[in-house]
GROMACS .gro file of C-alpha atoms in nm:
model
  315
    1UNK     CA    1   0.000   0.000   0.000
    2UNK     CA    2   0.135   0.343  -0.099
    3UNK     CA    3  -0.014   0.680  -0.004
    4UNK     CA    4   0.081   0.978  -0.217
    5UNK     CA    5  -0.032   1.326  -0.317
    6UNK     CA    6  -0.179   1.430  -0.650
    7UNK     CA    7   0.165   1.534  -0.776
    8UNK     CA    8   0.304   1.183  -0.744
    9UNK     CA    9   0.501   1.236  -0.421
   10UNK     CA   10   0.497   0.936  -0.189
   11UNK     CA   11   0.382   1.016   0.166
   12UNK     CA   12   0.382   0.672   0.324
   13UNK     CA   13   0.426   0.308   0.230
   14UNK     CA   14   0.333  -0.021   0.386
   15UNK     CA   15   0.432  -0.372   0.282
   16UNK     CA   16   0.180  -0.562   0.494
   17UNK     CA   17   0.204  -0.748   0.822
   18UNK     CA   18   0.450  -1.036   0.783
   19UNK     CA   19   0.254  -1.254   1.024
   20UNK     CA   20  -0.064  -1.231   0.814
   21UNK     CA   21  -0.147  -1.360   0.464
   22UNK     CA   22  -0.131  -1.107   0.183
   23UNK     CA   23  -0.439  -0.893   0.131
   24UNK     CA   24  -0.655  -0.995  -0.165
   25UNK     CA   25  -0.889  -0.793  -0.385
   26UNK     CA   26  -1.178  -0.949  -0.572
   27UNK     CA   27  -1.489  -0.834  -0.759
   28UNK     CA   28  -1.792  -0.797  -0.533
   29UNK     CA   29  -1.991  -1.053  -0.734
   30UNK     CA   30  -1.731  -1.321  -0.649
   31UNK     CA   31  -1.780  -1.251  -0.279
   32UNK     CA   32  -2.158  -1.271  -0.321
   33UNK     CA   33  -2.125  -1.599  -0.511
   34UNK     CA   34  -1.895  -1.756  -0.251
   35UNK     CA   35  -2.131  -1.662   0.035
   36UNK     CA   36  -2.441  -1.777  -0.155
   37UNK     CA   37  -2.289  -2.110  -0.257
   38UNK     CA   38  -2.184  -2.177   0.103
   39UNK     CA   39  -2.532  -2.094   0.234
   40UNK     CA   40  -2.700  -2.319  -0.022
   41UNK     CA   41  -2.463  -2.603   0.067
   42UNK     CA   42  -2.573  -2.564   0.430
   43UNK     CA   43  -2.940  -2.595   0.335
   44UNK     CA   44  -3.037  -2.227   0.343
   45UNK     CA   45  -3.336  -2.156   0.117
   46UNK     CA   46  -3.356  -1.838  -0.092
   47UNK     CA   47  -3.673  -1.667  -0.219
   48UNK     CA   48  -3.595  -1.392  -0.469
   49UNK     CA   49  -3.816  -1.105  -0.581
   50UNK     CA   50  -3.966  -1.039  -0.238
   51UNK     CA   51  -4.014  -0.687  -0.098
   52UNK     CA   52  -4.081  -0.650   0.274
   53UNK     CA   53  -4.366  -0.414   0.361
   54UNK     CA   54  -4.441  -0.496   0.727
   55UNK     CA   55  -4.365  -0.729   1.015
   56UNK     CA   56  -4.562  -0.830   1.322
   57UNK     CA   57  -4.451  -1.008   1.636
   58UNK     CA   58  -4.612  -1.260   1.865
   59UNK     CA   59  -4.480  -1.398   2.191
   60UNK     CA   60  -4.294  -1.677   2.014
   61UNK     CA   61  -4.223  -1.554   1.662
   62UNK     CA   62  -4.234  -1.283   1.398
   63UNK     CA   63  -4.414  -1.276   1.064
   64UNK     CA   64  -4.277  -1.085   0.765
   65UNK     CA   65  -4.528  -0.959   0.508
   66UNK     CA   66  -4.427  -0.898   0.147
   67UNK     CA   67  -4.561  -0.681  -0.134
   68UNK     CA   68  -4.685  -0.985  -0.328
   69UNK     CA   69  -4.926  -1.067  -0.038
   70UNK     CA   70  -4.716  -1.362   0.081
   71UNK     CA   71  -4.567  -1.394   0.429
   72UNK     CA   72  -4.311  -1.594   0.624
   73UNK     CA   73  -4.294  -1.673   0.995
   74UNK     CA   74  -3.984  -1.757   1.201
   75UNK     CA   75  -3.836  -1.723   1.550
   76UNK     CA   76  -3.655  -1.399   1.463
   77UNK     CA   77  -3.622  -1.153   1.174
   78UNK     CA   78  -3.273  -1.033   1.079
   79UNK     CA   79  -3.260  -0.718   0.869
   80UNK     CA   80  -2.958  -0.756   0.642
   81UNK     CA   81  -3.128  -0.541   0.380
   82UNK     CA   82  -2.874  -0.270   0.315
   83UNK     CA   83  -2.831   0.101   0.376
   84UNK     CA   84  -3.194   0.174   0.278
   85UNK     CA   85  -3.322  -0.097   0.511
   86UNK     CA   86  -3.695  -0.150   0.543
   87UNK     CA   87  -3.641  -0.351   0.862
   88UNK     CA   88  -3.468  -0.049   1.020
   89UNK     CA   89  -3.782   0.160   0.974
   90UNK     CA   90  -4.002  -0.123   1.104
   91UNK     CA   91  -3.791  -0.144   1.420
   92UNK     CA   92  -3.786   0.235   1.461
   93UNK     CA   93  -3.982   0.462   1.225
   94UNK     CA   94  -3.772   0.756   1.349
   95UNK     CA   95  -3.441   0.592   1.263
   96UNK     CA   96  -3.197   0.810   1.067
   97UNK     CA   97  -3.156   0.795   0.692
   98UNK     CA   98  -2.821   0.751   0.515
   99UNK     CA   99  -2.599   1.060   0.523
  100UNK     CA  100  -2.443   1.185   0.200
  101UNK     CA  101  -2.066   1.236   0.218
  102UNK     CA  102  -2.032   1.507  -0.047
  103UNK     CA  103  -1.880   1.284  -0.313
  104UNK     CA  104  -2.003   1.079  -0.607
  105UNK     CA  105  -1.812   0.752  -0.649
  106UNK     CA  106  -1.695   0.630  -0.988
  107UNK     CA  107  -1.447   0.371  -1.103
  108UNK     CA  108  -1.318   0.197  -1.409
  109UNK     CA  109  -1.052   0.010  -1.600
  110UNK     CA  110  -0.766   0.181  -1.785
  111UNK     CA  111  -0.557   0.012  -2.052
  112UNK     CA  112  -0.234   0.174  -1.934
  113UNK     CA  113  -0.026  -0.122  -1.817
  114UNK     CA  114   0.335  -0.052  -1.725
  115UNK     CA  115   0.304   0.314  -1.830
  116UNK     CA  116   0.137   0.390  -1.496
  117UNK     CA  117   0.461   0.317  -1.308
  118UNK     CA  118   0.302   0.095  -1.042
  119UNK     CA  119   0.430  -0.212  -0.865
  120UNK     CA  120   0.214  -0.523  -0.914
  121UNK     CA  121   0.051  -0.625  -0.588
  122UNK     CA  122   0.048  -0.267  -0.455
  123UNK     CA  123  -0.258  -0.046  -0.405
  124UNK     CA  124  -0.209   0.330  -0.433
  125UNK     CA  125  -0.405   0.614  -0.273
  126UNK     CA  126  -0.349   0.966  -0.407
  127UNK     CA  127  -0.483   1.263  -0.208
  128UNK     CA  128  -0.497   1.625  -0.321
  129UNK     CA  129  -0.755   1.850  -0.489
  130UNK     CA  130  -0.936   1.523  -0.560
  131UNK     CA  131  -0.886   1.163  -0.447
  132UNK     CA  132  -0.810   0.851  -0.649
  133UNK     CA  133  -0.715   0.494  -0.563
  134UNK     CA  134  -0.570   0.252  -0.816
  135UNK     CA  135  -0.386  -0.077  -0.866
  136UNK     CA  136  -0.296  -0.317  -1.146
  137UNK     CA  137  -0.537  -0.600  -1.209
  138UNK     CA  138  -0.453  -0.958  -1.304
  139UNK     CA  139  -0.515  -0.881  -1.673
  140UNK     CA  140  -0.262  -0.596  -1.672
  141UNK     CA  141  -0.519  -0.318  -1.685
  142UNK     CA  142  -0.531  -0.053  -1.414
  143UNK     CA  143  -0.832  -0.059  -1.183
  144UNK     CA  144  -0.917   0.281  -1.035
  145UNK     CA  145  -1.179   0.445  -0.817
  146UNK     CA  146  -1.228   0.818  -0.778
  147UNK     CA  147  -1.443   1.081  -0.613
  148UNK     CA  148  -1.634   1.359  -0.785
  149UNK     CA  149  -1.722   1.624  -0.520
  150UNK     CA  150  -2.082   1.744  -0.553
  151UNK     CA  151  -2.271   1.947  -0.294
  152UNK     CA  152  -2.619   1.850  -0.419
  153UNK     CA  153  -2.615   1.489  -0.535
  154UNK     CA  154  -2.836   1.370  -0.818
  155UNK     CA  155  -3.078   1.089  -0.748
  156UNK     CA  156  -2.976   0.738  -0.855
  157UNK     CA  157  -3.223   0.764  -1.142
  158UNK     CA  158  -3.077   1.097  -1.256
  159UNK     CA  159  -2.723   0.957  -1.234
  160UNK     CA  160  -2.827   0.668  -1.456
  161UNK     CA  161  -2.945   0.907  -1.724
  162UNK     CA  162  -2.607   1.079  -1.758
  163UNK     CA  163  -2.405   0.923  -2.044
  164UNK     CA  164  -2.077   0.757  -1.943
  165UNK     CA  165  -1.890   0.989  -2.179
  166UNK     CA  166  -2.018   1.290  -1.985
  167UNK     CA  167  -1.906   1.145  -1.653
  168UNK     CA  168  -1.563   1.084  -1.803
  169UNK     CA  169  -1.549   1.441  -1.928
  170UNK     CA  170  -1.626   1.575  -1.581
  171UNK     CA  171  -1.363   1.351  -1.424
  172UNK     CA  172  -1.099   1.446  -1.680
  173UNK     CA  173  -1.159   1.814  -1.609
  174UNK     CA  174  -1.130   1.759  -1.233
  175UNK     CA  175  -0.822   1.536  -1.253
  176UNK     CA  176  -0.631   1.743  -1.510
  177UNK     CA  177  -0.270   1.749  -1.388
  178UNK     CA  178  -0.331   1.474  -1.131
  179UNK     CA  179  -0.067   1.200  -1.116
  180UNK     CA  180  -0.160   0.946  -1.245
  181UNK     CA  181  -0.531   1.028  -1.259
  182UNK     CA  182  -0.505   1.230  -1.577
  183UNK     CA  183  -0.338   0.942  -1.761
  184UNK     CA  184  -0.570   0.674  -1.621
  185UNK     CA  185  -0.880   0.866  -1.725
  186UNK     CA  186  -0.739   0.935  -2.070
  187UNK     CA  187  -0.706   0.559  -2.121
  188UNK     CA  188  -1.052   0.474  -1.985
  189UNK     CA  189  -1.334   0.434  -2.235
  190UNK     CA  190  -1.707   0.483  -2.167
  191UNK     CA  191  -1.765   0.106  -2.169
  192UNK     CA  192  -1.505   0.061  -1.894
  193UNK     CA  193  -1.659   0.319  -1.657
  194UNK     CA  194  -1.852   0.219  -1.344
  195UNK     CA  195  -2.088   0.480  -1.197
  196UNK     CA  196  -2.115   0.357  -0.839
  197UNK     CA  197  -2.331   0.637  -0.697
  198UNK     CA  198  -2.346   0.865  -0.398
  199UNK     CA  199  -2.093   0.801  -0.122
  200UNK     CA  200  -2.311   0.754   0.184
  201UNK     CA  201  -2.281   0.626   0.539
  202UNK     CA  202  -2.517   0.549   0.822
  203UNK     CA  203  -2.504   0.789   1.117
  204UNK     CA  204  -2.535   0.635   1.462
  205UNK     CA  205  -2.854   0.426   1.471
  206UNK     CA  206  -3.023   0.451   1.812
  207UNK     CA  207  -3.206   0.117   1.798
  208UNK     CA  208  -3.035  -0.193   1.660
  209UNK     CA  209  -3.317  -0.427   1.762
  210UNK     CA  210  -3.670  -0.446   1.897
  211UNK     CA  211  -3.838  -0.758   2.025
  212UNK     CA  212  -3.753  -1.038   1.782
  213UNK     CA  213  -3.616  -0.812   1.508
  214UNK     CA  214  -3.251  -0.709   1.471
  215UNK     CA  215  -3.027  -0.530   1.218
  216UNK     CA  216  -2.694  -0.645   1.077
  217UNK     CA  217  -2.446  -0.506   0.825
  218UNK     CA  218  -2.511  -0.192   0.619
  219UNK     CA  219  -2.867  -0.168   0.751
  220UNK     CA  220  -2.725  -0.049   1.084
  221UNK     CA  221  -2.358   0.047   1.040
  222UNK     CA  222  -2.269   0.125   0.677
  223UNK     CA  223  -1.936   0.311   0.715
  224UNK     CA  224  -1.912   0.443   0.353
  225UNK     CA  225  -1.669   0.302   0.103
  226UNK     CA  226  -1.395   0.538   0.225
  227UNK     CA  227  -1.335   0.293   0.508
  228UNK     CA  228  -1.278  -0.005   0.281
  229UNK     CA  229  -1.451  -0.202   0.558
  230UNK     CA  230  -1.818  -0.233   0.462
  231UNK     CA  231  -1.820  -0.601   0.368
  232UNK     CA  232  -1.572  -0.687   0.643
  233UNK     CA  233  -1.782  -0.523   0.916
  234UNK     CA  234  -2.098  -0.692   0.790
  235UNK     CA  235  -1.932  -1.034   0.801
  236UNK     CA  236  -1.790  -0.967   1.148
  237UNK     CA  237  -2.133  -0.864   1.276
  238UNK     CA  238  -2.297  -1.174   1.128
  239UNK     CA  239  -2.049  -1.395   1.310
  240UNK     CA  240  -2.095  -1.211   1.640
  241UNK     CA  241  -2.475  -1.222   1.609
  242UNK     CA  242  -2.454  -1.598   1.547
  243UNK     CA  243  -2.241  -1.644   1.861
  244UNK     CA  244  -2.488  -1.446   2.071
  245UNK     CA  245  -2.789  -1.639   1.942
  246UNK     CA  246  -2.604  -1.964   2.007
  247UNK     CA  247  -2.510  -1.886   2.366
  248UNK     CA  248  -2.791  -1.676   2.515
  249UNK     CA  249  -3.141  -1.805   2.595
  250UNK     CA  250  -3.364  -1.528   2.456
  251UNK     CA  251  -3.353  -1.305   2.148
  252UNK     CA  252  -3.352  -0.993   2.365
  253UNK     CA  253  -3.044  -1.105   2.559
  254UNK     CA  254  -2.869  -1.215   2.241
  255UNK     CA  255  -2.941  -0.889   2.059
  256UNK     CA  256  -2.827  -0.674   2.353
  257UNK     CA  257  -2.498  -0.864   2.380
  258UNK     CA  258  -2.447  -0.841   2.003
  259UNK     CA  259  -2.494  -0.464   2.002
  260UNK     CA  260  -2.256  -0.423   2.297
  261UNK     CA  261  -1.990  -0.626   2.113
  262UNK     CA  262  -2.022  -0.439   1.785
  263UNK     CA  263  -2.132  -0.077   1.832
  264UNK     CA  264  -1.800   0.071   1.957
  265UNK     CA  265  -1.596  -0.079   1.672
  266UNK     CA  266  -1.829  -0.004   1.383
  267UNK     CA  267  -1.900   0.353   1.494
  268UNK     CA  268  -1.530   0.432   1.533
  269UNK     CA  269  -1.463   0.309   1.180
  270UNK     CA  270  -1.764   0.505   1.054
  271UNK     CA  271  -1.640   0.829   1.211
  272UNK     CA  272  -1.299   0.784   1.052
  273UNK     CA  273  -1.461   0.726   0.712
  274UNK     CA  274  -1.671   1.042   0.753
  275UNK     CA  275  -1.353   1.244   0.812
  276UNK     CA  276  -1.196   1.098   0.498
  277UNK     CA  277  -1.512   1.184   0.302
  278UNK     CA  278  -1.466   1.550   0.395
  279UNK     CA  279  -1.115   1.540   0.253
  280UNK     CA  280  -1.238   1.375  -0.066
  281UNK     CA  281  -1.513   1.636  -0.098
  282UNK     CA  282  -1.255   1.916  -0.072
  283UNK     CA  283  -1.419   2.074   0.234
  284UNK     CA  284  -1.229   2.376   0.363
  285UNK     CA  285  -1.260   2.266   0.725
  286UNK     CA  286  -1.137   1.914   0.653
  287UNK     CA  287  -0.805   1.837   0.821
  288UNK     CA  288  -0.514   1.751   0.597
  289UNK     CA  289  -0.477   1.371   0.623
  290UNK     CA  290  -0.223   1.281   0.887
  291UNK     CA  291  -0.034   0.964   0.818
  292UNK     CA  292   0.076   0.783   1.134
  293UNK     CA  293   0.283   0.476   1.077
  294UNK     CA  294   0.078   0.246   0.854
  295UNK     CA  295   0.121  -0.029   1.112
  296UNK     CA  296  -0.057   0.185   1.374
  297UNK     CA  297  -0.326   0.293   1.129
  298UNK     CA  298  -0.408  -0.056   0.999
  299UNK     CA  299  -0.339  -0.282   1.297
  300UNK     CA  300  -0.686  -0.240   1.457
  301UNK     CA  301  -0.845  -0.349   1.128
  302UNK     CA  302  -0.616  -0.633   1.026
  303UNK     CA  303  -0.574  -0.787   1.370
  304UNK     CA  304  -0.935  -0.786   1.483
  305UNK     CA  305  -1.021  -1.136   1.599
  306UNK     CA  306  -1.343  -1.310   1.696
  307UNK     CA  307  -1.302  -1.624   1.906
  308UNK     CA  308  -1.585  -1.843   1.780
  309UNK     CA  309  -1.536  -2.096   2.057
  310UNK     CA  310  -1.555  -1.841   2.340
  311UNK     CA  311  -1.894  -1.841   2.513
  312UNK     CA  312  -2.090  -1.516   2.510
  313UNK     CA  313  -2.239  -1.409   2.842
  314UNK     CA  314  -2.522  -1.162   2.905
  315UNK     CA  315  -2.448  -0.817   3.039
   0.00000   0.00000   0.00000
């Protein structure tokens, strides 16, 4: 990992923790496929095309009602339904909405190859008037992601109506003179552009659970992509929730223990991501990024451990 400024000057470098395996990157669909295949192998049933509209509890269960007039009843309902969670509003109609971070996220592939001057196996982060991250993919192309600061974000539908060539034009204007952003964007075609959308995060959610309903992942602690930890935090929370349900006798006790285990960590990571978003958005009051030793900066993330065998206790 290398951190630099927009002029190409290296600010900090990190070769990884020698006691850990090398970090891997992979397309999100491969992660989804691996998780889905594992769940299916364990006998988990999937029903696609359902949209939750309401849920009601009884003393021994909860029933989910869907837009197609069907329903499903189980012991508990877990809302793993993303940053625009319906379950979150069922648990607490006054729960906060996602907060916009001042940046539109875009990415793409650039046929630059060795001209970019990067080391294979290294991810680069370039700060400055605008922010860009990039690395060389297995096929030799450069993979990049960048921010486009915008005070008033367009809706997802409006973003979808903007031609890819126009997005590229806006990015090329913003990253003119950026090293190596200018070159990467020059070698990116409209078909290789990914319009990700608004960079958002969840503010602190007061209620993580109610009765037999509980939230997990982005529905309760989406930290924004600036953290690089969204999928990781969701997986961690799923494991911790499973431990609590395994070891505690009632849903209420399990959910309370789960929240106590997870809230401090996920909110700290979310606050850090919000600060980075201000830098990416070019806010005048945003502090210039301070780079402690990469080991100190990354150790809390890379060395977080969950002891599956340890018994969870209430309180």
